[in-house]
């Protein structure tokens, strides 16, 4: 079963003028965007930013290299290794990197990160998915009832600035919430920038409202959108999605299929299957039907309750729940004492799923 490391062997010696940018290239860039490039990649947009191969060499010299390599539960532990190997190739090592921006704001309930990769032909703006922070998870849930979340606003501003300062056309992409941000930025950026967007890649990202997909903004970029989900997609089936998406075979089971490094390749593309697993359909339909039955006020109340309990329990990262699940659950029980039984049971259900997700990811590693 071929993976992203195999792809580097197959295509690493060909630059993008010899073999055009494809969905696997985007997925690889999405994965390495989970890394922390602070102090290595400039904050501003510049076509003359450092080469990816030089960023990798400098990364290896950092005193906190080991810390930056440990991305926590849910992010593949071989991500740094993938970045270092990619840096050794002609295809990726020669890309310029710029505009690394990372925000985690507890008050705004925002987790946002993006970085841009530049070639002589195009600029690839890649948005990071949800990390292991609880504020990042909450922002994902907020997508279900807010017209927009802070990360979406920043994604639009980021793309508008990139288009104002960089020449050439743009490729937008992201994994998980990053895929949602890529599509949101494409449909909400300044109108005269839309024509410069070559393609949009949404890799197992949560969706939008039903109304979004009938909007003129979406219809104007629909033919440039590429949506991929694994056979057992959970995150990628949250909320509403366009009908046109492709299903990728994964080497993992359960929630582990959300990991891009588990997606199986077929040459310069993905190994595709006909449809999602029955479990994915059931989970997605169940969650979305439940969310549809709630008013915006009820959704807000439920989400605030869940994450308010986690805050009172002093849980700020999902790793805390997977490392010591019994201790974490005890804290949650204590913090939930004054809730009604109905609300308390709902909170326990969601927190339990977060714990199971973390444990499942650890076992798969």
Coordinates of C-alpha atoms in Angstrom, one line a residue:
X1 CA 0.0 0.0 0.0
X2 CA 1.6 3.2 -1.2
X3 CA 1.7 6.3 1.0
X4 CA 3.1 9.8 1.0
X5 CA 6.7 8.5 1.6
X6 CA 6.4 6.3 -1.5
X7 CA 5.2 9.4 -3.4
X8 CA 8.4 11.2 -2.6
X9 CA 10.3 8.4 -4.2
X10 CA 8.1 8.3 -7.3
X11 CA 7.7 12.0 -8.0
X12 CA 10.5 13.6 -5.9
X13 CA 12.9 14.0 -8.8
X14 CA 10.3 15.8 -11.0
X15 CA 9.7 19.5 -10.5
X16 CA 6.2 21.0 -11.1
X17 CA 7.0 22.1 -14.6
X18 CA 7.7 18.4 -15.4
X19 CA 4.7 17.0 -13.5
X20 CA 1.8 19.3 -12.7
X21 CA 0.5 19.9 -9.1
X22 CA -2.0 17.3 -8.1
X23 CA -4.1 16.2 -5.1
X24 CA -1.3 14.2 -3.5
X25 CA 1.0 17.2 -3.6
X26 CA -1.7 19.2 -1.8
X27 CA -2.2 16.5 0.8
X28 CA 1.5 16.4 1.6
X29 CA 1.7 20.1 2.0
X30 CA -1.4 20.0 4.3
X31 CA 0.3 17.4 6.5
X32 CA 3.6 19.4 6.9
X33 CA 1.6 22.5 7.7
X34 CA 0.8 20.9 11.1
X35 CA 4.5 21.7 12.0
X36 CA 5.5 24.8 13.8
X37 CA 7.6 27.1 11.5
X38 CA 7.9 30.0 13.9
X39 CA 11.3 31.8 13.5
X40 CA 12.0 29.7 10.4
X41 CA 9.5 31.1 7.9
X42 CA 8.8 34.9 7.7
X43 CA 5.5 36.4 8.7
X44 CA 5.2 38.5 5.5
X45 CA 4.4 37.4 1.9
X46 CA 7.5 37.2 -0.2
X47 CA 8.2 35.2 -3.4
X48 CA 11.8 35.2 -2.1
X49 CA 11.1 33.5 1.2
X50 CA 13.4 30.7 2.3
X51 CA 13.6 27.5 0.3
X52 CA 11.8 24.6 1.9
X53 CA 15.0 22.6 1.9
X54 CA 16.7 25.4 3.9
X55 CA 13.9 25.6 6.3
X56 CA 14.3 21.9 7.0
X57 CA 18.0 22.2 7.5
X58 CA 17.4 25.0 10.0
X59 CA 14.7 23.1 11.7
X60 CA 17.1 20.2 12.4
X61 CA 19.4 22.7 14.2
X62 CA 16.8 24.0 16.7
X63 CA 17.1 23.2 20.4
X64 CA 13.4 22.5 20.5
X65 CA 13.4 20.2 17.5
X66 CA 12.1 17.3 19.5
X67 CA 9.3 19.4 20.9
X68 CA 8.3 20.6 17.5
X69 CA 8.3 17.0 16.2
X70 CA 5.8 15.9 18.9
X71 CA 2.4 17.2 17.6
X72 CA 0.3 15.3 20.1
X73 CA -2.6 12.9 19.6
X74 CA -4.4 13.0 16.3
X75 CA -1.4 14.3 14.3
X76 CA 0.8 11.6 12.8
X77 CA 4.1 11.3 14.6
X78 CA 6.0 10.9 11.3
X79 CA 5.0 14.4 10.1
X80 CA 8.4 15.9 10.8
X81 CA 10.1 12.9 9.1
X82 CA 7.9 13.5 6.1
X83 CA 8.9 17.2 6.0
X84 CA 12.6 16.4 6.2
X85 CA 12.3 13.7 3.4
X86 CA 10.3 16.1 1.2
X87 CA 13.0 18.8 1.7
X88 CA 15.5 16.4 0.0
X89 CA 13.6 16.2 -3.2
X90 CA 13.7 18.4 -6.3
X91 CA 9.9 18.7 -6.3
X92 CA 9.4 20.1 -2.8
X93 CA 12.8 21.3 -1.7
X94 CA 12.9 24.1 -4.3
X95 CA 9.6 25.7 -3.1
X96 CA 9.8 29.0 -1.3
X97 CA 7.9 29.3 1.9
X98 CA 6.4 32.5 3.3
X99 CA 3.7 34.0 5.5
X100 CA 3.6 31.5 8.4
X101 CA 0.9 32.7 10.7
X102 CA -0.4 30.9 13.8
X103 CA -3.0 32.1 16.2
X104 CA -4.5 30.4 19.3
X105 CA -6.8 32.8 21.1
X106 CA -8.8 31.5 24.0
X107 CA -11.0 34.7 24.3
X108 CA -11.9 34.7 20.6
X109 CA -12.2 30.9 20.6
X110 CA -9.9 30.7 17.6
X111 CA -7.2 28.3 16.3
X112 CA -5.8 29.4 13.0
X113 CA -2.7 28.7 11.0
X114 CA -1.6 29.0 7.4
X115 CA 1.6 29.0 5.3
X116 CA 2.2 29.7 1.7
X117 CA 4.4 27.7 -0.7
X118 CA 5.6 29.4 -3.9
X119 CA 6.7 28.0 -7.2
X120 CA 7.5 29.9 -10.4
X121 CA 4.0 29.0 -11.7
X122 CA 1.7 29.3 -8.6
X123 CA 1.3 30.0 -4.9
X124 CA -0.2 27.3 -2.7
X125 CA -2.0 28.7 0.3
X126 CA -2.4 25.9 2.8
X127 CA -4.6 26.2 6.0
X128 CA -3.9 24.0 9.0
X129 CA -6.6 21.7 10.4
X130 CA -7.6 21.4 14.0
X131 CA -4.7 20.8 16.4
X132 CA -4.9 19.2 19.8
X133 CA -6.1 22.3 21.6
X134 CA -9.6 22.3 23.1
X135 CA -10.2 25.8 21.7
X136 CA -9.6 24.4 18.3
X137 CA -12.1 21.6 18.8
X138 CA -14.7 24.2 20.1
X139 CA -14.2 26.3 17.0
X140 CA -15.0 23.3 14.9
X141 CA -18.3 22.9 16.8
X142 CA -19.0 26.6 16.4
X143 CA -19.1 26.1 12.7
X144 CA -22.4 24.4 13.3
X145 CA -24.3 27.4 14.4
X146 CA -22.3 30.6 13.8
X147 CA -22.5 32.5 10.4
X148 CA -18.7 32.6 10.5
X149 CA -15.9 31.8 13.0
X150 CA -12.8 33.8 13.6
X151 CA -10.5 31.4 11.7
X152 CA -12.7 31.9 8.6
X153 CA -12.4 35.6 8.9
X154 CA -8.6 35.3 9.2
X155 CA -8.5 32.9 6.3
X156 CA -10.2 35.5 4.0
X157 CA -7.9 38.3 5.2
X158 CA -4.8 36.0 4.6
X159 CA -5.9 35.1 1.1
X160 CA -6.7 38.7 0.2
X161 CA -3.3 39.9 1.4
X162 CA -1.5 37.0 -0.4
X163 CA -3.3 38.0 -3.7
X164 CA -2.4 41.6 -3.2
X165 CA 1.3 40.9 -2.6
X166 CA 2.1 37.9 -4.7
X167 CA 1.9 37.4 -8.5
X168 CA 0.7 34.2 -10.3
X169 CA -2.4 32.1 -9.6
X170 CA -3.4 30.4 -6.4
X171 CA -4.0 26.9 -5.2
X172 CA -5.9 26.7 -1.9
X173 CA -6.0 23.6 0.3
X174 CA -6.4 22.2 3.8
X175 CA -7.0 19.1 5.8
X176 CA -9.8 18.8 8.4
X177 CA -10.9 22.3 9.4
X178 CA -8.2 23.6 7.0
X179 CA -10.3 22.3 4.1
X180 CA -13.3 24.3 5.3
X181 CA -11.1 27.4 5.6
X182 CA -9.8 26.9 2.1
X183 CA -13.3 26.8 0.6
X184 CA -14.6 29.6 2.8
X185 CA -11.7 31.9 1.8
X186 CA -12.3 31.1 -1.9
X187 CA -15.9 32.1 -1.6
X188 CA -15.5 35.1 0.6
X189 CA -12.3 36.8 -0.6
X190 CA -12.5 40.0 -2.6
X191 CA -14.3 39.4 -5.9
X192 CA -11.4 40.3 -8.2
X193 CA -9.2 37.7 -6.6
X194 CA -11.5 34.8 -7.4
X195 CA -10.4 34.6 -11.0
X196 CA -6.8 33.9 -9.9
X197 CA -7.8 30.7 -8.0
X198 CA -6.7 27.7 -10.0
X199 CA -8.1 25.0 -7.6
X200 CA -9.4 24.3 -4.1
X201 CA -8.7 21.1 -2.2
X202 CA -10.9 20.2 0.8
X203 CA -9.5 17.1 2.4
X204 CA -12.0 15.6 4.9
X205 CA -13.0 19.1 6.2
X206 CA -16.3 19.9 7.9
X207 CA -19.1 21.4 5.8
X208 CA -21.4 24.4 5.7
X209 CA -25.0 25.2 5.8
X210 CA -27.4 24.0 3.1
X211 CA -27.8 27.6 1.9
X212 CA -24.1 28.0 1.3
X213 CA -24.1 25.5 -1.6
X214 CA -26.8 27.3 -3.5
X215 CA -25.1 30.7 -3.1
X216 CA -23.6 32.6 -6.0
X217 CA -20.3 32.6 -4.2
X218 CA -20.1 28.8 -4.0
X219 CA -21.4 28.3 -7.6
X220 CA -18.7 30.6 -8.9
X221 CA -15.9 28.3 -7.7
X222 CA -17.7 24.9 -7.8
X223 CA -15.9 23.7 -10.8
X224 CA -12.5 24.3 -9.1
X225 CA -13.3 22.4 -5.9
X226 CA -11.9 19.0 -5.2
X227 CA -13.3 17.3 -2.1
X228 CA -11.8 14.0 -0.7
X229 CA -12.9 12.0 2.3
X230 CA -11.8 8.6 3.6
X231 CA -14.1 5.6 3.6
X232 CA -15.0 6.2 7.2
X233 CA -15.3 9.9 7.3
X234 CA -16.6 11.6 10.4
X235 CA -15.2 15.1 10.5
X236 CA -15.7 15.4 6.7
X237 CA -19.3 14.6 7.0
X238 CA -20.2 17.1 9.7
X239 CA -22.8 19.6 8.4
X240 CA -23.7 19.8 4.7
X241 CA -21.5 19.0 1.7
X242 CA -21.7 19.2 -2.1
X243 CA -22.7 16.0 -3.8
X244 CA -19.4 15.8 -5.7
X245 CA -16.8 14.2 -3.5
X246 CA -14.4 11.3 -3.9
X247 CA -13.8 8.6 -1.4
X248 CA -10.2 7.5 -0.6
X249 CA -9.1 4.1 0.6
X250 CA -7.3 4.2 3.9
X251 CA -4.9 1.8 5.7
X252 CA -6.4 2.7 9.1
X253 CA -9.6 1.8 10.8
X254 CA -12.2 4.0 12.5
X255 CA -11.3 7.6 13.2
X256 CA -7.7 6.9 12.2
X257 CA -8.8 7.2 8.6
X258 CA -8.9 11.0 9.1
X259 CA -5.1 10.9 9.1
X260 CA -3.8 12.0 5.7
X261 CA -0.8 9.7 6.0
X262 CA -3.1 6.7 6.0
X263 CA -4.6 7.5 2.6
X264 CA -3.5 5.0 0.0
X265 CA -2.1 6.3 -3.3
X266 CA -2.4 5.1 -6.8
X267 CA 0.5 6.7 -8.7
X268 CA 0.0 10.5 -8.7
X269 CA -3.5 10.2 -7.3
X270 CA -5.5 8.4 -4.6
X271 CA -6.8 4.9 -4.6
X272 CA -10.5 5.5 -4.7
X273 CA -13.5 3.4 -3.6
X274 CA -17.1 3.6 -4.6
X275 CA -18.7 4.8 -1.4
X276 CA -18.3 5.6 2.3
X277 CA -18.6 2.9 4.9
X278 CA -22.1 2.4 6.4
X279 CA -20.7 3.5 9.8
X280 CA -19.6 6.8 8.3
X281 CA -23.1 7.3 6.8
X282 CA -24.8 6.5 10.0
X283 CA -22.6 8.7 12.2
X284 CA -22.8 11.6 9.8
X285 CA -26.5 11.4 9.4
X286 CA -27.1 11.0 13.1
X287 CA -25.0 14.0 14.1
X288 CA -26.4 16.2 11.4
X289 CA -30.0 15.3 12.1
X290 CA -29.5 16.0 15.8
X291 CA -27.9 19.3 15.0
X292 CA -30.7 20.2 12.6
X293 CA -33.3 19.6 15.3
X294 CA -31.7 22.2 17.5
X295 CA -32.3 26.0 17.2
X296 CA -29.2 28.2 16.9
X297 CA -29.8 29.2 20.6
X298 CA -29.9 25.5 21.7
X299 CA -26.8 24.7 19.7
X300 CA -24.9 27.6 21.3
X301 CA -26.1 26.6 24.8
X302 CA -25.0 23.0 24.3
X303 CA -21.6 23.8 22.9
X304 CA -21.0 26.4 25.6
X305 CA -21.9 23.9 28.2
X306 CA -19.6 21.1 26.9
X307 CA -16.6 23.3 26.6
X308 CA -17.4 25.2 29.8
X309 CA -17.2 21.9 31.6
X310 CA -13.9 21.1 30.0
X311 CA -12.6 24.6 31.0
X312 CA -13.7 24.2 34.6
X313 CA -12.0 20.8 34.6
X314 CA -8.8 22.6 33.5
X315 CA -8.6 20.5 30.3
X316 CA -6.9 22.6 27.6
X317 CA -5.6 19.9 25.2
X318 CA -7.2 16.6 24.0
X319 CA -4.0 14.8 25.0
X320 CA -5.0 15.3 28.6
X321 CA -8.1 13.2 28.1
X322 CA -6.3 10.4 26.2
X323 CA -3.2 10.2 28.5
X324 CA -5.2 10.0 31.7
X325 CA -8.8 9.3 30.7
X326 CA -10.1 8.3 34.2
X327 CA -8.6 11.3 35.8
X328 CA -10.0 13.6 33.1
X329 CA -13.4 12.0 33.3
X330 CA -13.4 12.5 37.1
X331 CA -12.7 16.2 36.6
X332 CA -15.5 16.5 34.1
X333 CA -18.0 14.7 36.4
X334 CA -17.1 17.1 39.2
X335 CA -17.4 20.2 37.0
X336 CA -20.8 18.9 35.7
X337 CA -22.4 18.4 39.2
X338 CA -24.7 21.4 38.9
X339 CA -26.0 20.7 35.4
X340 CA -29.4 19.2 34.7
X341 CA -29.3 15.4 34.1
X342 CA -30.2 15.8 30.4
X343 CA -27.5 18.3 29.8
X344 CA -25.0 16.3 31.9
X345 CA -25.6 13.1 29.9
X346 CA -25.1 15.0 26.6
X347 CA -21.9 16.4 27.9
X348 CA -20.6 13.0 29.0
X349 CA -21.4 11.6 25.6
X350 CA -19.4 14.2 23.7
X351 CA -16.5 14.2 26.1
X352 CA -16.5 10.4 26.0
X353 CA -16.2 10.5 22.2
X354 CA -13.2 12.9 22.5
X355 CA -11.5 10.5 24.9
X356 CA -12.2 7.5 22.7
X357 CA -10.8 9.4 19.7
X358 CA -7.6 10.3 21.5
X359 CA -7.1 6.8 22.8
X360 CA -7.9 5.3 19.3
X361 CA -5.3 7.6 17.7
X362 CA -2.7 6.6 20.3
X363 CA -3.3 2.9 19.6
X364 CA -3.0 3.4 15.9
X365 CA 0.4 5.0 16.3

